[in-house]
Short mmCIF file of C-alpha atoms and ligand atoms in Angstrom, two decimals:
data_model
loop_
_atom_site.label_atom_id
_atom_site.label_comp_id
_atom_site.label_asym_id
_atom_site.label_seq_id
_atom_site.Cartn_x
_atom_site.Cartn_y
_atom_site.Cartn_z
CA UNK J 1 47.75 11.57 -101.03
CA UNK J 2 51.25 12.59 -98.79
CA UNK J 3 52.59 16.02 -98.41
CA UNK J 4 56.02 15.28 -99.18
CA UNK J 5 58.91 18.05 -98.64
CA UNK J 6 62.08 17.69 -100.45
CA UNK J 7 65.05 19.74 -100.27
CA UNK J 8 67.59 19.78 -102.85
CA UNK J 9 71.64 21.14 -102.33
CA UNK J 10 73.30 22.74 -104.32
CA UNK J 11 75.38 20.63 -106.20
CA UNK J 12 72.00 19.14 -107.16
CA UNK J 13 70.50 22.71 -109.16
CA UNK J 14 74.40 23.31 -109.91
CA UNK J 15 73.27 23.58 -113.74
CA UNK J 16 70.04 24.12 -116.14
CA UNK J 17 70.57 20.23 -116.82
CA UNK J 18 70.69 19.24 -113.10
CA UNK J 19 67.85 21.99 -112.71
CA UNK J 20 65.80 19.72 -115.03
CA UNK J 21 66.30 16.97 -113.99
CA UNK J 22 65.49 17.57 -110.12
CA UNK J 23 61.87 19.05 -111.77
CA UNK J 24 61.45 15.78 -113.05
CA UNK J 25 62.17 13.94 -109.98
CA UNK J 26 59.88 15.93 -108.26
CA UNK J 27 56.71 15.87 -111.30
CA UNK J 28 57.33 11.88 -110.68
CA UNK J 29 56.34 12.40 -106.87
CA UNK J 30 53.49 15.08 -108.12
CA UNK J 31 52.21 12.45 -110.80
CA UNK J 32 51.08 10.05 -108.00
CA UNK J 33 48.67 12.23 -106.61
CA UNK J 34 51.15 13.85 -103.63
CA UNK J 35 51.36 17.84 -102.54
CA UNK J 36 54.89 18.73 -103.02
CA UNK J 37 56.98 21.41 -101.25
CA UNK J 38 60.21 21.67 -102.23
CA UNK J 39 63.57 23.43 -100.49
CA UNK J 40 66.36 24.82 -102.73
CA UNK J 41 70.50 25.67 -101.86
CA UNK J 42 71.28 28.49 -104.00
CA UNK J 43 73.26 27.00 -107.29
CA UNK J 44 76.58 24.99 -107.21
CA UNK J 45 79.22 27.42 -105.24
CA UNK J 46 77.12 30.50 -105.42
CA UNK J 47 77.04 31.18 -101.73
CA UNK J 48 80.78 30.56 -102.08
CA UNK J 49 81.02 33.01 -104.65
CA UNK J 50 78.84 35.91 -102.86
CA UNK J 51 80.98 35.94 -99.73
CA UNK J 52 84.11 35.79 -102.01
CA UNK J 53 82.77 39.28 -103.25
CA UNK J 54 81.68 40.25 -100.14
CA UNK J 55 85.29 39.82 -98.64
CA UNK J 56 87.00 42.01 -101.64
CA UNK J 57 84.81 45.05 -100.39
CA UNK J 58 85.66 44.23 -96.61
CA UNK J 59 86.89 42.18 -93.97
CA UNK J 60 83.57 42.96 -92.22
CA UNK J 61 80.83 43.55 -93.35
CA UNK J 62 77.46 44.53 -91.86
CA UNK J 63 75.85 41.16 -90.72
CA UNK J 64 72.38 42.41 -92.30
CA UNK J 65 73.72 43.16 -95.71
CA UNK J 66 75.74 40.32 -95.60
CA UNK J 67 72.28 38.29 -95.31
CA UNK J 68 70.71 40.51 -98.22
CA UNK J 69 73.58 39.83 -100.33
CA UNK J 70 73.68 35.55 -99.44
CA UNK J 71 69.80 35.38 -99.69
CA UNK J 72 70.10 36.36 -103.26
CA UNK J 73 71.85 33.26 -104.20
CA UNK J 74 68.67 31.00 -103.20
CA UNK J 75 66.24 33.29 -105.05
CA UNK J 76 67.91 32.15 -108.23
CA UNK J 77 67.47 29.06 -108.06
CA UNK J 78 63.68 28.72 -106.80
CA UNK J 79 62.67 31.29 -109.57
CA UNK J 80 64.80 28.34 -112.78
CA UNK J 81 63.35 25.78 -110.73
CA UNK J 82 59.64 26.40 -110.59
CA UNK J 83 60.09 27.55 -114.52
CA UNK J 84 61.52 24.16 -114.98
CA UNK J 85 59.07 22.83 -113.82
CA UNK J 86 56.43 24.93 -115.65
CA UNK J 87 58.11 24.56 -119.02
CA UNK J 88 57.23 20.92 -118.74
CA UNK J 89 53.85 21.14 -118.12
CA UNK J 90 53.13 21.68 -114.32
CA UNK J 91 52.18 24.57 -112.30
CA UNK J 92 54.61 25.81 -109.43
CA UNK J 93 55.61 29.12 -107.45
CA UNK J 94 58.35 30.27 -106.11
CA UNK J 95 58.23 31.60 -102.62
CA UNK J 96 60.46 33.69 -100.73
CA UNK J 97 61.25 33.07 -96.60
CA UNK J 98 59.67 36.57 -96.34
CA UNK J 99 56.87 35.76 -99.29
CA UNK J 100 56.49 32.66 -96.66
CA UNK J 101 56.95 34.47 -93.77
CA UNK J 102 59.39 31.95 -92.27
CA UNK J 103 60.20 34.10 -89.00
CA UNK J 104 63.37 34.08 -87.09
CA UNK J 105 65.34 35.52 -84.48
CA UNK J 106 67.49 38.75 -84.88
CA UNK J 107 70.86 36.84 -85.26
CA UNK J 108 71.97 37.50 -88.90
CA UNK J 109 74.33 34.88 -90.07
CA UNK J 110 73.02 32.53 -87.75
CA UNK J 111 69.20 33.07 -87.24
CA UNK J 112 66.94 30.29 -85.85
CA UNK J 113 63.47 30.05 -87.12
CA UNK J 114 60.50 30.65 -84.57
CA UNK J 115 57.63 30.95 -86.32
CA UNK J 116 56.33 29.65 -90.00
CA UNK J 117 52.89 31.01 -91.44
CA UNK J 118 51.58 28.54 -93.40
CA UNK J 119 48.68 30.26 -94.84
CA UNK J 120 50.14 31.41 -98.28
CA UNK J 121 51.60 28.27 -98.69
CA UNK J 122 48.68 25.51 -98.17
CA UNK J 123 46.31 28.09 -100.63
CA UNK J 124 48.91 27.56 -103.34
CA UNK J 125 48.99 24.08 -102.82
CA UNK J 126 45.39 24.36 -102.33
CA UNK J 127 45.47 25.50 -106.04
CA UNK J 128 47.18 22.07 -107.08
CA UNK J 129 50.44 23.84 -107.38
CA UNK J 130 54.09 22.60 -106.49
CA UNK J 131 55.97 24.92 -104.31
CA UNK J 132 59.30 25.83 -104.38
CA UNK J 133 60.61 27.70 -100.83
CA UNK J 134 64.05 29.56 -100.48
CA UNK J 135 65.64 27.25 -98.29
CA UNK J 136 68.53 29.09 -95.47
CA UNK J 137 66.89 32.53 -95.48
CA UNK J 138 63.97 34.17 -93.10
CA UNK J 139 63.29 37.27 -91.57
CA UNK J 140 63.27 38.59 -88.44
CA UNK J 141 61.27 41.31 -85.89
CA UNK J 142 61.78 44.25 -88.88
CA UNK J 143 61.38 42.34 -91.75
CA UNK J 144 65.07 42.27 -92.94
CA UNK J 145 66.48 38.93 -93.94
CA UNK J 146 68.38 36.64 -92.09
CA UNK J 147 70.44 33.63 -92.86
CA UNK J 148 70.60 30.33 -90.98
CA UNK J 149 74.19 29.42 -91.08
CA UNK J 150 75.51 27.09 -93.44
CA UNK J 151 73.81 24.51 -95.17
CA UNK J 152 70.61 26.21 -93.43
CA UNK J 153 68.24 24.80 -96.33
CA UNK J 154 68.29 21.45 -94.85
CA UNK J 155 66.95 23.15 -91.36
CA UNK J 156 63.90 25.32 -93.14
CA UNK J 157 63.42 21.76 -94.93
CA UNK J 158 62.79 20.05 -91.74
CA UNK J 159 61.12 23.19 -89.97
CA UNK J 160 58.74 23.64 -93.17
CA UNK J 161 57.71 19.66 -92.89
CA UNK J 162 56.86 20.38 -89.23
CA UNK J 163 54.70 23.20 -89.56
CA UNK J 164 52.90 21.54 -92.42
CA UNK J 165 52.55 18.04 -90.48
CA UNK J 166 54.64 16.37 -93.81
CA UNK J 167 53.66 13.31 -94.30
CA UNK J 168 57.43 12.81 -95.20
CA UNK J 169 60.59 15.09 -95.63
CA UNK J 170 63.50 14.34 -97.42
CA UNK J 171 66.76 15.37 -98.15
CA UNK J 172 68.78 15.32 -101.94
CA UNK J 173 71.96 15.85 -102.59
CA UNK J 174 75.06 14.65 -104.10
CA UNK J 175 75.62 12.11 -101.30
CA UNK J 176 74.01 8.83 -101.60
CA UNK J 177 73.51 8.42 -97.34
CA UNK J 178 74.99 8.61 -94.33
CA UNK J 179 78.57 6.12 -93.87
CA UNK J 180 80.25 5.24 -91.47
CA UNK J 181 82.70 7.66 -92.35
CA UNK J 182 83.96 9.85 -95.22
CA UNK J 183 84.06 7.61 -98.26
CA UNK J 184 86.22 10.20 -100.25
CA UNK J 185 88.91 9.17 -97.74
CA UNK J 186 87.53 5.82 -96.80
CA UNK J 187 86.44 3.88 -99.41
CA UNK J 188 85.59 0.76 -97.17
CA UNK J 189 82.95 3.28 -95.26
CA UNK J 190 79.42 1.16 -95.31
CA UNK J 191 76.20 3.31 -95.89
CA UNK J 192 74.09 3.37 -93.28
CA UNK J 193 70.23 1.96 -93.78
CA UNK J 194 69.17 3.61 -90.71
CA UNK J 195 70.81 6.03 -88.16
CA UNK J 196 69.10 7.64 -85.21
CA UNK J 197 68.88 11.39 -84.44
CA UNK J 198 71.15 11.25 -81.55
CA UNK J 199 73.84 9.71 -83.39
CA UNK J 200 73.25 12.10 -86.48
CA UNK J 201 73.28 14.96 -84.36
CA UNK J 202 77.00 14.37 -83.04
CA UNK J 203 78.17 13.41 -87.15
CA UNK J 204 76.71 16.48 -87.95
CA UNK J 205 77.95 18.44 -84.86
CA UNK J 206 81.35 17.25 -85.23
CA UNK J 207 82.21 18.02 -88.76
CA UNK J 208 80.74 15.32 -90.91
CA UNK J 209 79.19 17.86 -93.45
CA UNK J 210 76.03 15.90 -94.74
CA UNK J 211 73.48 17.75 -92.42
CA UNK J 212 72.89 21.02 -90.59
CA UNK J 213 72.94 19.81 -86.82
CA UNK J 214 70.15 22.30 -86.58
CA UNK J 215 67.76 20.32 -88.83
CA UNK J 216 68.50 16.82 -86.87
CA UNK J 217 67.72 18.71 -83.64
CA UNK J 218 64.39 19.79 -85.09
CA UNK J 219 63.54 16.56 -86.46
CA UNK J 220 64.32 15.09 -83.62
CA UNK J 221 62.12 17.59 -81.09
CA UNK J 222 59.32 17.10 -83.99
CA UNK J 223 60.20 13.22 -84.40
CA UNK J 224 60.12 13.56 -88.24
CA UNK J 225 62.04 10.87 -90.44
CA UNK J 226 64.56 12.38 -92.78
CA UNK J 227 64.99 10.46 -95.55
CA UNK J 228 68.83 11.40 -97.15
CA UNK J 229 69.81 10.12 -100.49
CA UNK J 230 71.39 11.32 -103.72
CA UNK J 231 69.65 13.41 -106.41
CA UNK J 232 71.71 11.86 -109.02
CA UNK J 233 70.54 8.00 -108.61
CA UNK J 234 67.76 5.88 -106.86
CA UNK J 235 69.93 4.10 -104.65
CA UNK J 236 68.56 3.48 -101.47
CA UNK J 237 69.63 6.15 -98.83
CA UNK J 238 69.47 6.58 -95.43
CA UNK J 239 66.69 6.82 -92.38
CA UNK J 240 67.20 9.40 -89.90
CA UNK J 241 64.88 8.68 -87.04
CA UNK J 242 64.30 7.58 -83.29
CA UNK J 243 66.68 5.08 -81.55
CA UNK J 244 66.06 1.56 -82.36
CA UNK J 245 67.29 -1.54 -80.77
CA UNK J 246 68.83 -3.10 -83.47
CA UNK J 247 71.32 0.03 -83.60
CA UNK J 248 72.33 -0.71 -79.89
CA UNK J 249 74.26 -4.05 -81.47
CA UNK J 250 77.23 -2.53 -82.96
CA UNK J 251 79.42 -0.35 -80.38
CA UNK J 252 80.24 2.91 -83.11
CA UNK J 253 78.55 3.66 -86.10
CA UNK J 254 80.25 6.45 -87.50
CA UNK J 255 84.18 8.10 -87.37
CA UNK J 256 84.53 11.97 -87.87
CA UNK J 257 87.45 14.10 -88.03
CA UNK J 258 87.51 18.04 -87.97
CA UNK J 259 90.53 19.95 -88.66
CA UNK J 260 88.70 23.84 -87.80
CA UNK J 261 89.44 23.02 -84.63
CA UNK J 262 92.21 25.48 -82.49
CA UNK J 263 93.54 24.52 -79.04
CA UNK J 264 93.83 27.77 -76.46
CA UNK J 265 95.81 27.07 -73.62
CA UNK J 266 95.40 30.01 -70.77
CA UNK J 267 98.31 29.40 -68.60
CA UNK J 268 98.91 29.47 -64.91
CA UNK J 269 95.38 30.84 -63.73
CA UNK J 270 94.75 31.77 -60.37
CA UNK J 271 92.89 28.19 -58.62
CA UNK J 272 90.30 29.99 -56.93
CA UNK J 273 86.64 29.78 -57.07
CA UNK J 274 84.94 31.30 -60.14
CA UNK J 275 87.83 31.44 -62.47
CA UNK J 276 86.33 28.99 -64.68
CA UNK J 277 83.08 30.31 -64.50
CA UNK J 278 84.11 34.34 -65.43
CA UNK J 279 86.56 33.07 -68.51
CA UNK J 280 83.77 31.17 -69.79
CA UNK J 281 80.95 32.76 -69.16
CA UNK J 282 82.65 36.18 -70.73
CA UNK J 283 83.23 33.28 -74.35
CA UNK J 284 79.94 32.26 -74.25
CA UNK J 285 78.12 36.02 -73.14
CA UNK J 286 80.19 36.40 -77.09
CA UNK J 287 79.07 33.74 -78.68
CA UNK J 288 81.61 31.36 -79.02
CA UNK J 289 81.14 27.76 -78.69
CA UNK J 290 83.60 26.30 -76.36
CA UNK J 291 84.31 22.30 -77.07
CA UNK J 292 86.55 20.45 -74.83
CA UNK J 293 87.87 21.81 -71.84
CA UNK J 294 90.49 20.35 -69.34
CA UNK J 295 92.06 22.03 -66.51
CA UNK J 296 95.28 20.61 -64.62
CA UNK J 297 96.74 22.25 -61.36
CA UNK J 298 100.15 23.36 -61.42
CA UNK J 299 102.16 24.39 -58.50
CA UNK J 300 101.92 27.65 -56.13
CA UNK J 301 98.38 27.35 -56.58
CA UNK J 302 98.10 28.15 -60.10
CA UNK J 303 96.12 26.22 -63.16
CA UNK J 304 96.29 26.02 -67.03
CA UNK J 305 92.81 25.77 -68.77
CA UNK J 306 92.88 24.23 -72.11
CA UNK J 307 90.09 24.22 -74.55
CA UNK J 308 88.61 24.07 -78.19
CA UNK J 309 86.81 26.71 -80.50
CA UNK J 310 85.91 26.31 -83.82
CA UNK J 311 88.85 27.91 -85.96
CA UNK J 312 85.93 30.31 -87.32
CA UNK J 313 85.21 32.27 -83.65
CA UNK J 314 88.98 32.48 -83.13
CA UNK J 315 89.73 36.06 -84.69
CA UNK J 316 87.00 37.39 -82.26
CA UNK J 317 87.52 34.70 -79.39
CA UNK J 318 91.28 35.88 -79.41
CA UNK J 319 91.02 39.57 -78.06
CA UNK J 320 87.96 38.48 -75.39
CA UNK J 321 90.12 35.07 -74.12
CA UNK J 322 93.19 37.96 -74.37
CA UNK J 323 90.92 40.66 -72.00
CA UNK J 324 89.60 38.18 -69.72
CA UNK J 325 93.55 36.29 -69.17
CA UNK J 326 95.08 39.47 -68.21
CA UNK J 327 91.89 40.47 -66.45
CA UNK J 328 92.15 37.37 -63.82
CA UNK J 329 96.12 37.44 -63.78
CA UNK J 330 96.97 34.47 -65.82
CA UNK J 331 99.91 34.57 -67.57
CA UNK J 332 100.04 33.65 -71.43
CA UNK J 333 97.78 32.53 -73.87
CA UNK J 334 98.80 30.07 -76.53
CA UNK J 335 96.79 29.02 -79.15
CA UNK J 336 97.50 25.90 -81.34
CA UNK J 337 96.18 25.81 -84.97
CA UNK J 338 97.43 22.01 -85.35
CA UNK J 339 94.86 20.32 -83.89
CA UNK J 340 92.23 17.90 -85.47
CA UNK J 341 89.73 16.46 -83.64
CA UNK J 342 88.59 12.40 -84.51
CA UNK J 343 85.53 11.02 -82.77
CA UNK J 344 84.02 8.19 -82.56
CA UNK J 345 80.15 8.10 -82.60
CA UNK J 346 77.72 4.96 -81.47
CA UNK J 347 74.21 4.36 -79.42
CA UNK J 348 75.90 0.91 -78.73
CA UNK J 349 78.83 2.54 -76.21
CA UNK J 350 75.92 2.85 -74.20
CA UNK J 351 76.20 -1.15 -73.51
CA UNK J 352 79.41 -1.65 -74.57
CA UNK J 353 82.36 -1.18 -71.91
CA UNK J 354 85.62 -0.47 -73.44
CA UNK J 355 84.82 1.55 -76.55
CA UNK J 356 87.53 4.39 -75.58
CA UNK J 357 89.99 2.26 -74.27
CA UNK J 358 89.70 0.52 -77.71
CA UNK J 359 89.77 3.90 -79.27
CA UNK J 360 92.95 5.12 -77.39
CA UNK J 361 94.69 1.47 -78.41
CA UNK J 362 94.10 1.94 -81.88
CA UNK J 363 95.80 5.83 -82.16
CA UNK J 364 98.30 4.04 -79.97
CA UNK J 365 98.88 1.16 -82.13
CA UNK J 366 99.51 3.71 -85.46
CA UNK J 367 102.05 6.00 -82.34
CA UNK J 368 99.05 8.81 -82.80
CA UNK J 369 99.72 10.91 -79.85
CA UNK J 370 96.06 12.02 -77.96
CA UNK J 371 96.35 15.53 -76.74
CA UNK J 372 92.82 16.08 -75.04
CA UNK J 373 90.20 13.48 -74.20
CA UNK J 374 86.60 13.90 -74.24
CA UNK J 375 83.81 11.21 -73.62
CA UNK J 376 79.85 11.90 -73.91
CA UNK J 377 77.57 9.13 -73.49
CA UNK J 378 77.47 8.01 -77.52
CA UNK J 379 81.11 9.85 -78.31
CA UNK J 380 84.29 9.89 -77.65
CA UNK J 381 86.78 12.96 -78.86
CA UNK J 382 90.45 13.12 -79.20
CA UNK J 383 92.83 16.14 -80.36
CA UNK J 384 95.79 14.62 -82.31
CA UNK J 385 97.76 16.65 -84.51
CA UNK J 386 96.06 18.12 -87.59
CA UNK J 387 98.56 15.87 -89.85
CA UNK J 388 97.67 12.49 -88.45
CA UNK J 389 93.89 13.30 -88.74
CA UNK J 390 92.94 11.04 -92.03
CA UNK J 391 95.19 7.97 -90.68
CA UNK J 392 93.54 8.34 -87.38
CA UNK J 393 89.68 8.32 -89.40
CA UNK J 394 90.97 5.09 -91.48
CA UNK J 395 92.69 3.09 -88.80
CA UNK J 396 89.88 3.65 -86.45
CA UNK J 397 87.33 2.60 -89.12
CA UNK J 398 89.29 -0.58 -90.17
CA UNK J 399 90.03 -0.93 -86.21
CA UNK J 400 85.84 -1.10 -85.19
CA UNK J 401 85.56 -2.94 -88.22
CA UNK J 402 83.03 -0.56 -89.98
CA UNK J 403 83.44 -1.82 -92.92
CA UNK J 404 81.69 -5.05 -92.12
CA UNK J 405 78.93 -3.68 -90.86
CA UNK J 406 76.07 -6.00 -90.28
CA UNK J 407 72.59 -4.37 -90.43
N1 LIG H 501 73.41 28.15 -99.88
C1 LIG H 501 73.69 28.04 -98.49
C2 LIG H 501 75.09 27.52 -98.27
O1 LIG H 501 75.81 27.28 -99.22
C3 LIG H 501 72.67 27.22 -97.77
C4 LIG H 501 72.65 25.75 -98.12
O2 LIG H 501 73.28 25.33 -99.06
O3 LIG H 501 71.99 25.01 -97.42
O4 LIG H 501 75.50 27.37 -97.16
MG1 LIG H 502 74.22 22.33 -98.36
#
């Protein structure tokens, strides 16, 4: 007998039919003797939906009733789910994060679990029952909810199957697997058999929407295998898990573009000691992420810093980048929403010289002009312009030859 955890998206509870069918797909698992724990998205575009509403009654809203507006959209679909499955025969309960007590920190919108109790939930499997857990929502030091970000279900997913020891976790949606890239705009992309977390982590990181980063980072630190496939069919899908040596053979496993990207250039900033460190620190003391930077000295002692936010933190990055410019004498701001950034993902770089020069040949070949460079040990980044993003994706797919992966 396993403890299995499944999570299930949206798309795949999008409907009562869909609904039913996922309870079958889990009774199958239940039949064979496993304890099931299952993770629900709230239905089809709900979420979507909810902060639709929310923005009609204001441009900002109060970040906890914000989070006890979205949570509502999750505690639909665990309550049709569990009756689904009930109404064919099988007990289940639905469960709450706060019936669970999944415990996180104070930041609403963007909480991080800390803590799971996992009392209530091994007595009602304890009781033979399959359990159905809110996945994205938790609550914090006072009991209100919080949200996880989104696509947070696949993180209390991976976070539930740690603190119950799962004997496996996976993840349904209505992708079939990880590819090598985005087969909606490549159809060549080859689904992966096996990926490892490191390699997930910067997909997921860098706008390759088929995982929360969060939940790779806490399979990883946990070492559980994720197991992502579709809901819809019982094609293979993919292994998330450690770093193999097999993987180390081919050089890039995976291209990504994302267009929320926006380039801030702070121009001609004092060069002294510290700049960098007070216009940064003042971004991150506000919590916004700060991508790729590059500085370049101009004359008379002056520099112009150039980096990347996520389009998302620039409403409330502009007015703090604004403060802190004027506040150490640069002299203009200039922010650039045109930007996409492509990347190139792959263990193998590790052993393989050459990767970005390859990289920077191909955009060259297709006269895609590279704004900003950055290199990590398994990626490599480029801002192009936003327009030439999906030619850059398919021309550096065809160009590593991804679609002949070997495995
Ligand atoms: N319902 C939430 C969202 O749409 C959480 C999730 O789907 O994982 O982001
Ligand atoms: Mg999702």
């Amino acid at each position: 007998m396993a403890l299995i955890v499944q999570k299930y998206g949206g798309t795949s509870v999008s409907d009562v039919e869909r609904i039913n069918n996922v309870a079958e797909r889990i009774i199958k698992e239940y039949k064979k003797g496993n304890q099931m724990v299952i993770v629900v998205s709230a239905m089809g575009d709900t979420t979507d939906k909810l902060i639709e509403l929310m923005n009609q009654i204001t441009s900002n809203p109060d970040p906890r009733e914000a989070d006890m507006l979205l949570t509502t959209g999750e505690q639909v679909s665990i309550a049709l789910l569990s009756m689904a499955i009930q109404a064919k025969g099988y007990k289940a309960v639905s469960l709450t994060g706060s019936q669970v007590q999944i415990k996180t920190n104070d930041h609403h919108s963007r909480a991080e679990i800390m803590q799971i109790d996992t009392a209530r939930l091994k007595a009602e499997l304890a009781e033979g029952k399959i359990v159905v857990v809110a996945g994205f929502q938790g609550i914090n030091s006072r009991n209100d909810f919080t949200t996880l970000g989104r696509g947070g279900s696949d993180t209390t997913a991976v976070a539930l199957a740690a603190a119950l020891k799962a004997d496996r976790c996976e993840i349904y949606s209505d992708v079939d697997g990880i590819y090598t890239t985005d087969p909606r705009l490549v159809p060549e992309a080859s689904k992966l058999d096996f990926i490892s977390y490191e390699e997930m982590l910067e997909l997921a990181s860098l706008g390759a929407k088929v995982l929360h980063p969060r939940s790779v980072e806490l399979a990883k630190f946990y070492n559980i295998k994720l197991y992502i496939a579709s809901s819809f069919n019982d094609q293979p899908g993919t292994m998330v898990g450690g770093m193999d040596k097999m993987e180390r053979k081919r050089s890039v496993t995976g291209v990504t573009a994302d267009k929320e990207q926006v380039k801030v250039t702070v121009t001609k900033v004092p060069d002294q000691p510290g700049v960098a460190g007070r216009l940064f620190s003042k971004l991150a003391e506000n919590n916004i992420n700060v991508d790729m930077i590059i500085q370049n000295l101009q004359h008379n002692n002056k520099n112009d810093i150039t980096f990347t936010l996520h389009s998302n933190d620039l409403d409330k990055g502009i007015k703090v980048i604004e403060k802190i410019a004027e506040e150490l004498g640069a002299e203009n701001v200039y922010i650039d929403n045109d930007v996409a950034k492509v990347s190139i993902v792959g263990a193998g770089m590790i052993t393989t010289p050459g990767t970005a020069a390859r990289m920077f040949n191909i955009l060259g070949e297709y006269n895609i002009n590279i704004q900003m460079i950055s290199t990590a040990d398994i990626k490599v980044s480029c801002i192009i312009e936003k327009k030439h993003a999906d030619l850059a994706v398919k021309v550096l797919h065809e160009g590593f030859e991804l679609d002949k992966l070997e495995f």
